[in-house]
Short mmCIF file of N, CA and C in Angstrom, two decimals:
data_model
loop_
_atom_site.label_atom_id
_atom_site.label_comp_id
_atom_site.label_asym_id
_atom_site.label_seq_id
_atom_site.Cartn_x
_atom_site.Cartn_y
_atom_site.Cartn_z
N MET A 1052 -38.14 26.35 -1.95
CA MET A 1052 -36.81 26.71 -1.48
C MET A 1052 -36.89 28.09 -0.87
N THR A 1053 -36.11 28.32 0.15
CA THR A 1053 -36.11 29.63 0.81
C THR A 1053 -35.21 30.58 0.05
N ASP A 1054 -34.89 31.68 0.66
CA ASP A 1054 -34.08 32.73 0.05
C ASP A 1054 -32.76 32.20 -0.45
N GLN A 1055 -32.42 32.43 -1.72
CA GLN A 1055 -31.18 31.94 -2.34
C GLN A 1055 -29.94 32.51 -1.67
N THR A 1056 -30.03 33.67 -1.08
CA THR A 1056 -28.86 34.29 -0.46
C THR A 1056 -28.58 33.72 0.91
N ASP A 1057 -29.49 32.93 1.42
CA ASP A 1057 -29.35 32.39 2.78
C ASP A 1057 -28.91 30.93 2.76
N ILE A 1058 -28.14 30.52 1.76
CA ILE A 1058 -27.66 29.13 1.69
C ILE A 1058 -26.40 29.01 2.54
N PRO A 1059 -26.37 28.06 3.49
CA PRO A 1059 -25.22 27.96 4.41
C PRO A 1059 -23.97 27.42 3.73
N ILE A 1060 -22.84 27.70 4.34
CA ILE A 1060 -21.59 27.11 3.89
C ILE A 1060 -21.25 25.95 4.80
N LEU A 1061 -20.26 25.16 4.44
CA LEU A 1061 -19.93 23.93 5.17
C LEU A 1061 -19.66 24.20 6.64
N THR A 1062 -18.94 25.24 6.96
CA THR A 1062 -18.63 25.51 8.38
C THR A 1062 -19.88 25.82 9.18
N ASP A 1063 -20.88 26.43 8.54
CA ASP A 1063 -22.15 26.67 9.25
C ASP A 1063 -22.80 25.36 9.63
N LEU A 1064 -22.76 24.39 8.71
CA LEU A 1064 -23.38 23.09 8.97
C LEU A 1064 -22.61 22.30 10.02
N ILE A 1065 -21.30 22.41 10.01
CA ILE A 1065 -20.48 21.69 10.99
C ILE A 1065 -20.79 22.18 12.39
N GLU A 1066 -20.98 23.49 12.55
CA GLU A 1066 -21.27 24.05 13.86
C GLU A 1066 -22.61 23.58 14.40
N LYS A 1067 -23.56 23.20 13.52
CA LYS A 1067 -24.88 22.77 13.95
C LYS A 1067 -24.86 21.37 14.57
N GLY A 1068 -23.86 20.58 14.27
CA GLY A 1068 -23.79 19.25 14.85
C GLY A 1068 -24.04 18.16 13.83
N ILE A 1069 -24.29 16.93 14.33
CA ILE A 1069 -24.39 15.77 13.45
C ILE A 1069 -25.72 15.72 12.70
N GLU A 1070 -26.79 16.25 13.28
CA GLU A 1070 -28.10 16.18 12.63
C GLU A 1070 -28.36 17.48 11.89
N ILE A 1071 -28.56 17.38 10.59
CA ILE A 1071 -28.82 18.55 9.76
C ILE A 1071 -30.23 18.43 9.20
N LYS A 1072 -31.02 19.48 9.37
CA LYS A 1072 -32.40 19.50 8.86
C LYS A 1072 -32.41 20.11 7.47
N LEU A 1073 -33.47 19.86 6.74
CA LEU A 1073 -33.61 20.44 5.40
C LEU A 1073 -33.54 21.95 5.46
N SER A 1074 -34.11 22.54 6.49
CA SER A 1074 -34.09 24.00 6.59
C SER A 1074 -32.66 24.51 6.79
N ASP A 1075 -31.78 23.69 7.38
CA ASP A 1075 -30.38 24.07 7.54
C ASP A 1075 -29.70 24.18 6.18
N LEU A 1076 -30.21 23.44 5.19
CA LEU A 1076 -29.64 23.45 3.85
C LEU A 1076 -30.29 24.49 2.95
N GLY A 1077 -31.24 25.22 3.51
CA GLY A 1077 -31.93 26.22 2.71
C GLY A 1077 -33.12 25.65 1.98
N LEU A 1078 -33.57 24.46 2.35
CA LEU A 1078 -34.72 23.82 1.71
C LEU A 1078 -35.92 23.89 2.63
N ASP A 1079 -37.10 23.69 2.06
CA ASP A 1079 -38.33 23.69 2.84
C ASP A 1079 -38.41 22.39 3.63
N ASP A 1080 -38.81 22.49 4.90
CA ASP A 1080 -38.92 21.30 5.74
C ASP A 1080 -40.03 20.36 5.25
N GLU A 1081 -41.02 20.89 4.53
CA GLU A 1081 -42.13 20.07 4.07
C GLU A 1081 -41.78 19.26 2.83
N LEU A 1082 -40.64 19.49 2.25
CA LEU A 1082 -40.24 18.78 1.04
C LEU A 1082 -40.17 17.28 1.32
N GLU A 1083 -40.87 16.50 0.52
CA GLU A 1083 -40.86 15.05 0.71
C GLU A 1083 -39.78 14.43 -0.15
N THR A 1084 -38.92 13.67 0.46
CA THR A 1084 -37.85 13.03 -0.29
C THR A 1084 -38.06 11.55 -0.49
N ASN A 1085 -38.98 10.98 0.25
CA ASN A 1085 -39.24 9.53 0.21
C ASN A 1085 -37.98 8.73 0.55
N ALA A 1086 -37.08 9.34 1.31
CA ALA A 1086 -35.86 8.65 1.72
C ALA A 1086 -36.08 8.01 3.08
N GLU A 1087 -35.30 6.99 3.34
CA GLU A 1087 -35.37 6.33 4.64
C GLU A 1087 -34.84 7.25 5.72
N ALA A 1088 -35.14 6.91 6.96
CA ALA A 1088 -34.65 7.70 8.08
C ALA A 1088 -33.13 7.66 8.09
N PRO A 1089 -32.48 8.73 8.53
CA PRO A 1089 -31.01 8.75 8.55
C PRO A 1089 -30.45 7.72 9.51
N PHE A 1090 -29.23 7.33 9.25
CA PHE A 1090 -28.52 6.37 10.09
C PHE A 1090 -28.31 6.96 11.48
N ASN A 1091 -28.71 6.26 12.48
CA ASN A 1091 -28.54 6.73 13.86
C ASN A 1091 -27.51 5.84 14.52
N SER A 1092 -26.32 6.37 14.73
CA SER A 1092 -25.23 5.56 15.26
C SER A 1092 -25.44 5.15 16.71
N GLU A 1093 -26.31 5.86 17.42
CA GLU A 1093 -26.53 5.52 18.82
C GLU A 1093 -27.31 4.22 18.98
N ASN A 1094 -28.22 3.96 18.04
CA ASN A 1094 -29.08 2.78 18.16
C ASN A 1094 -28.67 1.63 17.26
N ALA A 1095 -27.69 1.85 16.42
CA ALA A 1095 -27.32 0.82 15.46
C ALA A 1095 -26.04 0.11 15.88
N ALA A 1096 -26.04 -1.17 15.68
CA ALA A 1096 -24.84 -1.96 15.95
C ALA A 1096 -24.42 -2.62 14.66
N ILE A 1097 -23.18 -2.47 14.32
CA ILE A 1097 -22.67 -3.06 13.10
C ILE A 1097 -21.81 -4.25 13.47
N GLU A 1098 -22.17 -5.39 12.93
CA GLU A 1098 -21.38 -6.59 13.19
C GLU A 1098 -20.39 -6.79 12.06
N ILE A 1099 -19.16 -6.96 12.42
CA ILE A 1099 -18.12 -7.21 11.43
C ILE A 1099 -17.70 -8.66 11.55
N ALA A 1100 -17.90 -9.39 10.49
CA ALA A 1100 -17.56 -10.81 10.51
C ALA A 1100 -16.07 -10.96 10.26
N VAL A 1101 -15.42 -11.64 11.17
CA VAL A 1101 -14.00 -11.91 11.02
C VAL A 1101 -13.86 -13.34 10.52
N PRO A 1102 -13.25 -13.49 9.37
CA PRO A 1102 -13.13 -14.85 8.84
C PRO A 1102 -12.26 -15.71 9.77
N GLU A 1103 -12.72 -16.91 9.94
CA GLU A 1103 -11.98 -17.83 10.78
C GLU A 1103 -10.90 -18.50 9.94
N THR A 1104 -9.68 -18.16 10.24
CA THR A 1104 -8.57 -18.77 9.52
C THR A 1104 -7.62 -19.41 10.51
N GLU A 1105 -7.06 -20.46 10.07
CA GLU A 1105 -6.07 -21.13 10.89
C GLU A 1105 -4.71 -20.55 10.56
N ASN A 1106 -3.89 -20.39 11.55
CA ASN A 1106 -2.53 -19.90 11.32
C ASN A 1106 -1.65 -21.09 10.96
N THR A 1107 -1.84 -21.55 9.75
CA THR A 1107 -1.04 -22.68 9.30
C THR A 1107 0.03 -22.21 8.35
N ASP A 1108 1.05 -22.97 8.26
CA ASP A 1108 2.16 -22.68 7.36
C ASP A 1108 1.81 -23.25 5.99
N PRO A 1109 1.66 -22.37 4.96
CA PRO A 1109 1.27 -22.89 3.65
C PRO A 1109 2.34 -23.78 3.03
N PHE A 1110 3.55 -23.71 3.53
CA PHE A 1110 4.64 -24.52 2.99
C PHE A 1110 4.83 -25.84 3.74
N GLN A 1111 4.12 -25.99 4.84
CA GLN A 1111 4.31 -27.16 5.71
C GLN A 1111 4.12 -28.48 4.95
N ASP A 1112 3.05 -28.56 4.20
CA ASP A 1112 2.78 -29.81 3.48
C ASP A 1112 3.01 -29.67 1.98
N ASN A 1113 3.74 -28.62 1.58
CA ASN A 1113 3.93 -28.39 0.16
C ASN A 1113 5.37 -27.93 -0.11
N PRO A 1114 6.31 -28.85 -0.07
CA PRO A 1114 7.71 -28.48 -0.27
C PRO A 1114 7.99 -27.94 -1.68
N GLU A 1115 7.21 -28.36 -2.66
CA GLU A 1115 7.41 -27.84 -4.02
C GLU A 1115 7.09 -26.35 -4.09
N LEU A 1116 6.03 -25.94 -3.41
CA LEU A 1116 5.67 -24.52 -3.39
C LEU A 1116 6.76 -23.71 -2.68
N GLU A 1117 7.24 -24.23 -1.57
CA GLU A 1117 8.31 -23.53 -0.85
C GLU A 1117 9.56 -23.39 -1.73
N GLN A 1118 9.91 -24.44 -2.42
CA GLN A 1118 11.09 -24.42 -3.28
C GLN A 1118 10.91 -23.39 -4.41
N MET A 1119 9.71 -23.31 -4.99
CA MET A 1119 9.45 -22.37 -6.07
C MET A 1119 9.55 -20.92 -5.55
N VAL A 1120 8.97 -20.66 -4.41
CA VAL A 1120 9.01 -19.31 -3.82
C VAL A 1120 10.45 -18.93 -3.49
N ARG A 1121 11.20 -19.85 -2.93
CA ARG A 1121 12.61 -19.57 -2.61
C ARG A 1121 13.43 -19.29 -3.87
N ARG A 1122 13.16 -20.03 -4.96
CA ARG A 1122 13.86 -19.81 -6.22
C ARG A 1122 13.56 -18.41 -6.77
N ILE A 1123 12.27 -18.04 -6.73
CA ILE A 1123 11.88 -16.71 -7.20
C ILE A 1123 12.55 -15.63 -6.36
N PHE A 1124 12.54 -15.83 -5.07
CA PHE A 1124 13.16 -14.86 -4.16
C PHE A 1124 14.66 -14.76 -4.43
N ASP A 1125 15.31 -15.88 -4.60
CA ASP A 1125 16.75 -15.87 -4.88
C ASP A 1125 17.07 -15.15 -6.18
N GLU A 1126 16.27 -15.38 -7.22
CA GLU A 1126 16.50 -14.72 -8.51
C GLU A 1126 16.35 -13.20 -8.37
N HIS A 1127 15.32 -12.77 -7.68
CA HIS A 1127 15.10 -11.33 -7.51
C HIS A 1127 16.17 -10.70 -6.62
N THR A 1128 16.60 -11.43 -5.62
CA THR A 1128 17.65 -10.93 -4.75
C THR A 1128 18.95 -10.76 -5.54
N GLU A 1129 19.27 -11.71 -6.37
CA GLU A 1129 20.49 -11.62 -7.18
C GLU A 1129 20.40 -10.45 -8.16
N ARG A 1130 19.25 -10.30 -8.81
CA ARG A 1130 19.09 -9.17 -9.74
C ARG A 1130 19.20 -7.84 -9.00
N ALA A 1131 18.59 -7.75 -7.84
CA ALA A 1131 18.67 -6.52 -7.06
C ALA A 1131 20.11 -6.22 -6.65
N TRP A 1132 20.85 -7.25 -6.24
CA TRP A 1132 22.24 -7.07 -5.84
C TRP A 1132 23.08 -6.56 -7.02
N GLN A 1133 22.84 -7.11 -8.21
CA GLN A 1133 23.58 -6.67 -9.39
C GLN A 1133 23.26 -5.20 -9.71
N GLU A 1134 21.99 -4.81 -9.60
CA GLU A 1134 21.61 -3.42 -9.86
C GLU A 1134 22.22 -2.48 -8.82
N ILE A 1135 22.27 -2.91 -7.58
CA ILE A 1135 22.87 -2.10 -6.52
C ILE A 1135 24.35 -1.88 -6.79
N LYS A 1136 25.05 -2.97 -7.13
CA LYS A 1136 26.47 -2.84 -7.43
C LYS A 1136 26.71 -1.92 -8.61
N LEU A 1137 25.90 -2.03 -9.66
CA LEU A 1137 26.03 -1.18 -10.83
C LEU A 1137 25.78 0.29 -10.48
N ALA A 1138 24.77 0.55 -9.67
CA ALA A 1138 24.47 1.92 -9.27
C ALA A 1138 25.61 2.52 -8.46
N ILE A 1139 26.19 1.74 -7.57
CA ILE A 1139 27.32 2.22 -6.77
C ILE A 1139 28.51 2.50 -7.67
N GLN A 1140 28.78 1.58 -8.60
CA GLN A 1140 29.90 1.75 -9.52
C GLN A 1140 29.73 3.01 -10.38
N GLN A 1141 28.52 3.23 -10.89
CA GLN A 1141 28.26 4.44 -11.71
C GLN A 1141 28.39 5.70 -10.88
N HIS A 1142 27.98 5.66 -9.65
CA HIS A 1142 28.09 6.81 -8.75
C HIS A 1142 29.57 7.13 -8.48
N LEU A 1143 30.37 6.09 -8.25
CA LEU A 1143 31.79 6.31 -7.98
C LEU A 1143 32.54 6.81 -9.22
N ASN A 1144 32.09 6.37 -10.40
CA ASN A 1144 32.73 6.83 -11.64
C ASN A 1144 32.42 8.31 -11.93
N LYS A 1145 31.30 8.82 -11.43
CA LYS A 1145 30.95 10.22 -11.62
C LYS A 1145 31.82 11.13 -10.76
N SER A 1146 32.29 10.60 -9.66
CA SER A 1146 33.05 11.43 -8.70
C SER A 1146 34.44 11.71 -9.17
#
């Protein structure tokens, strides 16, 4: 390792660019890390697999599922409406 007082701070490294050498970090360049070569974005292509999905209506062939979802939605909507009315009533009673 080189001089302990010569260790760079983050802004020093940012100014150097995307490639940082061991000596930039205050380490000896001869240090063997047995690490693979760094990722080079210029030569690498990343393929992102997009799942093939059909835009189908999940309720189209399943009326029971649609009915269950609508029932759940209706119950929650009613509960929310009751809570809203109660909150408004309590607010008006404070005034």
